[in-house]
CSV table of C-alpha atoms in Angstrom, one decimal:
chain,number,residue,atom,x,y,z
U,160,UNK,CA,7.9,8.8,-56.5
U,161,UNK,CA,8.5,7.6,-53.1
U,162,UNK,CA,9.1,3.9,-52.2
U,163,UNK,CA,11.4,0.9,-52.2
U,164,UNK,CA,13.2,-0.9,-55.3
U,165,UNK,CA,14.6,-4.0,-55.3
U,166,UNK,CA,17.4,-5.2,-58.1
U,167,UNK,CA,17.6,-7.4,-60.1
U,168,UNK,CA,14.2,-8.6,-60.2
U,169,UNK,CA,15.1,-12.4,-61.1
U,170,UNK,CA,18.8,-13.6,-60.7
U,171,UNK,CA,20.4,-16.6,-60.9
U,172,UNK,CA,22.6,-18.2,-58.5
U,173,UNK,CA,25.6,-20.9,-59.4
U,174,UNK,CA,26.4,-23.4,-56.4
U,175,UNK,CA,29.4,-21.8,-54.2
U,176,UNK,CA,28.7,-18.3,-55.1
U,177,UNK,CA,28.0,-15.4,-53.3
U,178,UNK,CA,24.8,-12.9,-54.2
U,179,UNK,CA,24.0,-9.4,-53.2
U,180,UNK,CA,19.9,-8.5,-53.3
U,181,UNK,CA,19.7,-4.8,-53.6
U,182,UNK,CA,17.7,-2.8,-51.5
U,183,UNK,CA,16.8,0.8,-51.2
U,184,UNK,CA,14.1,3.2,-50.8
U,185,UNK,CA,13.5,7.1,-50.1
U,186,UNK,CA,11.0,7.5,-47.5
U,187,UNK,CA,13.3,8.4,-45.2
U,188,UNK,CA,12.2,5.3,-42.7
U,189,UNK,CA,14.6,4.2,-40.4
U,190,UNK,CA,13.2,0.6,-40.2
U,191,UNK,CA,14.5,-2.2,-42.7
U,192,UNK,CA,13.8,-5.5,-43.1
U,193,UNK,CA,14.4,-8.6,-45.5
U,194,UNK,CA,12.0,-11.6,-45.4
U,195,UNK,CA,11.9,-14.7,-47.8
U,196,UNK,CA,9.0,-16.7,-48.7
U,197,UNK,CA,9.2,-20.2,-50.4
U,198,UNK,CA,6.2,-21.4,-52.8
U,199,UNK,CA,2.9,-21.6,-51.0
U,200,UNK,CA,4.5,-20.3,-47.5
U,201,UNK,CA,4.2,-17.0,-45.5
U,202,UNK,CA,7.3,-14.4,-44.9
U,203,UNK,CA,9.9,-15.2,-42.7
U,204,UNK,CA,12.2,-13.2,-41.5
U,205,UNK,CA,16.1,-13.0,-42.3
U,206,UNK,CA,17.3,-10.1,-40.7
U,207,UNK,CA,16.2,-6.6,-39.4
U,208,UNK,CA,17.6,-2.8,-38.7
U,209,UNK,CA,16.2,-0.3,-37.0
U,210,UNK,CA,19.2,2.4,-37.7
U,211,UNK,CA,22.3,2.9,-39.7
U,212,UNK,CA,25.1,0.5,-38.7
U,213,UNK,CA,23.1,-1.6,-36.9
U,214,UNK,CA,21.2,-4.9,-37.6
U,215,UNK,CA,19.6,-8.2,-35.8
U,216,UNK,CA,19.1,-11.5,-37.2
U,217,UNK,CA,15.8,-12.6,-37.6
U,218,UNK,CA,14.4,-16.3,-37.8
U,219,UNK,CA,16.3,-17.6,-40.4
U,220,UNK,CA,19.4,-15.6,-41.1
U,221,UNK,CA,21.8,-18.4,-41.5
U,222,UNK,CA,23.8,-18.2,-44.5
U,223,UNK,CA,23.0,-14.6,-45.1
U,224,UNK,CA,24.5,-11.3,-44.3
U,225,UNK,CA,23.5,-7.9,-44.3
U,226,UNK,CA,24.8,-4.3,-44.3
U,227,UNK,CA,23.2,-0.7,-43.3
U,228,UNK,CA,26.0,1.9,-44.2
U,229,UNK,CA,23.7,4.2,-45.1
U,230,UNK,CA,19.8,4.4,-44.3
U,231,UNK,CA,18.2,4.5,-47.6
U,232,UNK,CA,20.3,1.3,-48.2
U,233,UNK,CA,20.0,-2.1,-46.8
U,234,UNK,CA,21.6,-4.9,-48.8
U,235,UNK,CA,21.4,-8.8,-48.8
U,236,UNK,CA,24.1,-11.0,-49.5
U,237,UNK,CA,23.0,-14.7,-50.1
U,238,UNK,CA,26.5,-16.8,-48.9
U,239,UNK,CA,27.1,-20.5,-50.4
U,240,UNK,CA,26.4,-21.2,-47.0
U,241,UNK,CA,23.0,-20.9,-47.9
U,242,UNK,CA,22.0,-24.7,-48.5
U,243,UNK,CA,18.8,-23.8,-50.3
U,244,UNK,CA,18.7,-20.3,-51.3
U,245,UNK,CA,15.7,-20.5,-54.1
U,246,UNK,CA,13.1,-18.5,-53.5
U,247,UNK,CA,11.6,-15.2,-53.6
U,248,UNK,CA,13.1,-12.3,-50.9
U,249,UNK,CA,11.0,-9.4,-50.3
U,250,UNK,CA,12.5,-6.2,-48.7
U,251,UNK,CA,10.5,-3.7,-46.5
U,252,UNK,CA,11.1,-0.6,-44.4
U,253,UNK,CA,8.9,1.0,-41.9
U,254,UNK,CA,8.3,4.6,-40.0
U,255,UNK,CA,9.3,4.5,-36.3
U,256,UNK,CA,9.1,7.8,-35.7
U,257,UNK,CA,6.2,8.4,-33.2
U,258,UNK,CA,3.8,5.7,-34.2
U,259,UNK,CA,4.9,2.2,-32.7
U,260,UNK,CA,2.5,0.6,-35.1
U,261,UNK,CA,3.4,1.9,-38.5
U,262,UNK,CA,3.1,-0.4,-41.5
U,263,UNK,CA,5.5,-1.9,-43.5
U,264,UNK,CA,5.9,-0.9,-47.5
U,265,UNK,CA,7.7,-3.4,-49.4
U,266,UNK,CA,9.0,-3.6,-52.6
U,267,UNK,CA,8.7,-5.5,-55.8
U,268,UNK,CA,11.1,-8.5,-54.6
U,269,UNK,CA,13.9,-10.3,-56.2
U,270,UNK,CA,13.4,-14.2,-57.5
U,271,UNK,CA,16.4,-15.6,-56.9
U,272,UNK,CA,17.6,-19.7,-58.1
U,273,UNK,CA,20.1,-21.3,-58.0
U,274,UNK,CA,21.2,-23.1,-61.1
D,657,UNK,CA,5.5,-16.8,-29.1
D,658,UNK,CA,3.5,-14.1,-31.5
D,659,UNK,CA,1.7,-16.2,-34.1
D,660,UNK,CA,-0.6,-15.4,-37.2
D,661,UNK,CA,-2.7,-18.3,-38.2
D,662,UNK,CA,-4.5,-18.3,-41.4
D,663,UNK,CA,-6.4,-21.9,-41.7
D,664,UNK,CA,-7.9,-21.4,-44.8
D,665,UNK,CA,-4.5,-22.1,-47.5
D,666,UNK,CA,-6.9,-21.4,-51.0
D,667,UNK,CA,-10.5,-20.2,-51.8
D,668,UNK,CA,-12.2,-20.0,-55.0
D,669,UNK,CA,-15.2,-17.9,-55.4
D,670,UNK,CA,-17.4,-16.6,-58.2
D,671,UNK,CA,-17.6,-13.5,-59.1
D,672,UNK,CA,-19.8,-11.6,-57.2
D,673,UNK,CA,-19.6,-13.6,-54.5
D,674,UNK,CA,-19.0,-12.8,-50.5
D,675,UNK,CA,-15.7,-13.8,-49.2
D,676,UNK,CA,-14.5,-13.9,-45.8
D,677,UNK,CA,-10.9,-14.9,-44.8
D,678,UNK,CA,-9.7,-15.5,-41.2
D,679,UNK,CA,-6.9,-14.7,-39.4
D,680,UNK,CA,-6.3,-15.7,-35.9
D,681,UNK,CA,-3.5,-14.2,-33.9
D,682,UNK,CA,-1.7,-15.0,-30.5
D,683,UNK,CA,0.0,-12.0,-28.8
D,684,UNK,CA,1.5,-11.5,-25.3
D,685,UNK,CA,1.6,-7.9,-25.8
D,686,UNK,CA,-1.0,-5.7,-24.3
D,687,UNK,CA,-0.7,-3.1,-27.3
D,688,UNK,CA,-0.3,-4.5,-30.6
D,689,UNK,CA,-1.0,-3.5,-34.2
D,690,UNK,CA,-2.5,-5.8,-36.9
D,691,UNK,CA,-2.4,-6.0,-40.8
D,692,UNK,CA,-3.8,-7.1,-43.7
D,693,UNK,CA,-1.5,-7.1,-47.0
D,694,UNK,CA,-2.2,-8.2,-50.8
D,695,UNK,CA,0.5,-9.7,-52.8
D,696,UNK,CA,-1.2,-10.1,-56.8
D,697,UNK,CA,0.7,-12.2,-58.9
D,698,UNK,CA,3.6,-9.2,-59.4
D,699,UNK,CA,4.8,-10.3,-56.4
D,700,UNK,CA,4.6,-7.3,-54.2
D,701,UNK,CA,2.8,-7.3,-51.1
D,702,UNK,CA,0.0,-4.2,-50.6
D,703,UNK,CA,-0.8,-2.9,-47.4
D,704,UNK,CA,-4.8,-2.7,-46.8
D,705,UNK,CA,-5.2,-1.4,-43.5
D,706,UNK,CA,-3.6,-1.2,-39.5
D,707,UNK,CA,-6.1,-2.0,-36.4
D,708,UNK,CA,-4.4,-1.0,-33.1
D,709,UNK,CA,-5.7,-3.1,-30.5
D,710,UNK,CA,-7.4,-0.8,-28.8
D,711,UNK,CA,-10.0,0.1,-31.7
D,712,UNK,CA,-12.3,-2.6,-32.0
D,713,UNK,CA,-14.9,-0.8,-34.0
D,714,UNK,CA,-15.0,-2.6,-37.7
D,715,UNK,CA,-13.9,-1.0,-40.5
D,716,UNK,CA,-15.3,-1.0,-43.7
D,717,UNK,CA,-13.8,0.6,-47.1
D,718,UNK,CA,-15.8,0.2,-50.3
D,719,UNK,CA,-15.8,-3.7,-51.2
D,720,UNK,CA,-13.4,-4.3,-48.0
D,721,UNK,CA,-14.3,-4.6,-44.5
D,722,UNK,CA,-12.9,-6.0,-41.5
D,723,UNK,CA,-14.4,-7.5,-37.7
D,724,UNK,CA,-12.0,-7.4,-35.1
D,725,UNK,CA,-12.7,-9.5,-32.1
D,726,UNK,CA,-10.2,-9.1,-29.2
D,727,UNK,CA,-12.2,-11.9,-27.6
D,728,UNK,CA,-11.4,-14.4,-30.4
D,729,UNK,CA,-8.4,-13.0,-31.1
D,730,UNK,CA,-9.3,-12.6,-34.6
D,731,UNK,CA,-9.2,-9.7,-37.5
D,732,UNK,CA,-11.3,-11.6,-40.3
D,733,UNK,CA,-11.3,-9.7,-43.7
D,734,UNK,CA,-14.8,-9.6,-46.1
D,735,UNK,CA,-14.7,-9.0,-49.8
D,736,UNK,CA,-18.3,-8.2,-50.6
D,737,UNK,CA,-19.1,-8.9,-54.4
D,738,UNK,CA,-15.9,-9.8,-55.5
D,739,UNK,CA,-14.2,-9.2,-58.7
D,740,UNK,CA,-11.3,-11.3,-60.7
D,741,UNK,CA,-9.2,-8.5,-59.3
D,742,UNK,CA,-9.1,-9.4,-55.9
D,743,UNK,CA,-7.9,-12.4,-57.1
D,744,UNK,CA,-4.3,-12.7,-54.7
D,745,UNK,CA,-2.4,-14.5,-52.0
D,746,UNK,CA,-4.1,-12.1,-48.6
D,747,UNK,CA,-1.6,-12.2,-45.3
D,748,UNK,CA,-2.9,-11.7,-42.1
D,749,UNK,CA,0.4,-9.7,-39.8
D,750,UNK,CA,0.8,-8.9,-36.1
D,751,UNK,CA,3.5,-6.4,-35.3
D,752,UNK,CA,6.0,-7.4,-32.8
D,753,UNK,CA,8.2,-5.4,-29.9
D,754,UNK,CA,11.4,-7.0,-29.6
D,755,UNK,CA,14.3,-5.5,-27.2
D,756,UNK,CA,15.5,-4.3,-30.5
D,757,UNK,CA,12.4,-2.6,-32.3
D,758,UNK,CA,9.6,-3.6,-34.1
D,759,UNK,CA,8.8,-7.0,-35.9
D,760,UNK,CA,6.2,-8.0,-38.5
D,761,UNK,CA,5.2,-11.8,-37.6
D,762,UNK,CA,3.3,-12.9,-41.0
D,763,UNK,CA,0.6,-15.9,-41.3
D,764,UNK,CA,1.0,-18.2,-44.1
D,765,UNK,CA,-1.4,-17.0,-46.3
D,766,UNK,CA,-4.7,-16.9,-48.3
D,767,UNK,CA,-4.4,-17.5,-51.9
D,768,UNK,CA,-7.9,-16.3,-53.1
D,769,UNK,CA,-9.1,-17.1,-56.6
D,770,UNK,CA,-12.3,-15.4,-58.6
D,771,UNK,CA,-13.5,-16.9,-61.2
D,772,UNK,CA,-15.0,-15.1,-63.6
């Protein structure tokens, strides 16, 4: 089936370690994105690609980096620069091709805290 | 700035009842695309449906419909005779054209709840 999986579902994060989020789907869209939401809060954005190799922070991407090697893949990596990394990070991709207005799918999103 | 608002943060209803969540939007774009997604308790968020903003004409799909006003910038969803099912956090989202591509600006959310 087509669509976009997200591993692990929960992890857990000691203080001064680096995390990589997983991300990768097969619909062939060339549109990626991460976003985080907090308890009780809408999605914000992290950080965005619209092809391989290439990526734009969003609204909050301090303390996170990102990689898009290949276009069925779009990683996360939470840094310990991340002061408050708890929360739940949703990933989504999105068709460019020929409709300006396509929709995002996302996937079933990681829970990450730190402990 | 692009902005979703969502005033309404929780609703509770009783099965069976009407429901009607708003969403008002501020664009500077002439052509624009909004969305409605659901995100149950799994976590995932569902797409529901895209309104170009061009196509005012209200849509309706079984127990879902939706009234778009360009002149209130607003894209209100209805859920006639709602179920515990529908039971979900609804988001209200503008798409955005950036130098670099397409954005999703989100509102903050509607956590509906139906009581059995």
């Amino acid at each position: 089936d087509g669509g976009i999986t997200q591993s692990p579902k929960y992890l857990f994060r000691k203080e001064g370690q680096n995390v990589t989020l997983s991300c990768e789907q097969n619909l062939n869209h060339d549109a990626m994105y991460w976003y985080r939401q907090d308890p009780g809060q809408g999605l914000r954005l992290i950080y965005y690609s619209q092809i391989v190799n290439d990526f734009q922070k969003g609204d909050i991407a301090e303390g996170y980096s990102v990689s898009r090697e290949k276009k069925e893949s779009f990683p996360l990596t939470v840094t310990s620069a991340q002061k408050n990394p708890t929360a739940f990070y949703l990933c989504a991709s999105s068709s460019r091709t020929g409709d300006r207005g396509a929709e995002a799918f996302f996937g079933q999103g990681t829970r990450l805290t730190v402990v | 700035a692009q902005k979703v608002t969502q005033a309404q943060t929780e609703i509770s209803v009783v099965e069976k009842e009407d429901v009607t969540l708003d969403c008002v939007y501020e664009t500077r774009d002439t052509t624009y695309y909004l969305f409605w997604y659901k995100q149950p308790p799994s976590g995932e968020l569902v797409f529901l449906i895209r309104r170009n903003s061009f196509d005012e004409q209200n849509e309706i799909s079984g127990r879902y419909s939706w009234n778009f006003q360009k002149s209130t910038s607003s894209f209100n969803f209805t859920i006639t005779a709602s179920q515990v099912v529908d039971s979900a956090v609804y988001f209200c989202a503008l798409s955005e054209e950036t130098n670099y591509g397409q954005n999703f600006v989100f509102g903050p959310g509607t956590r509906l709840s139906v009581l059995p």
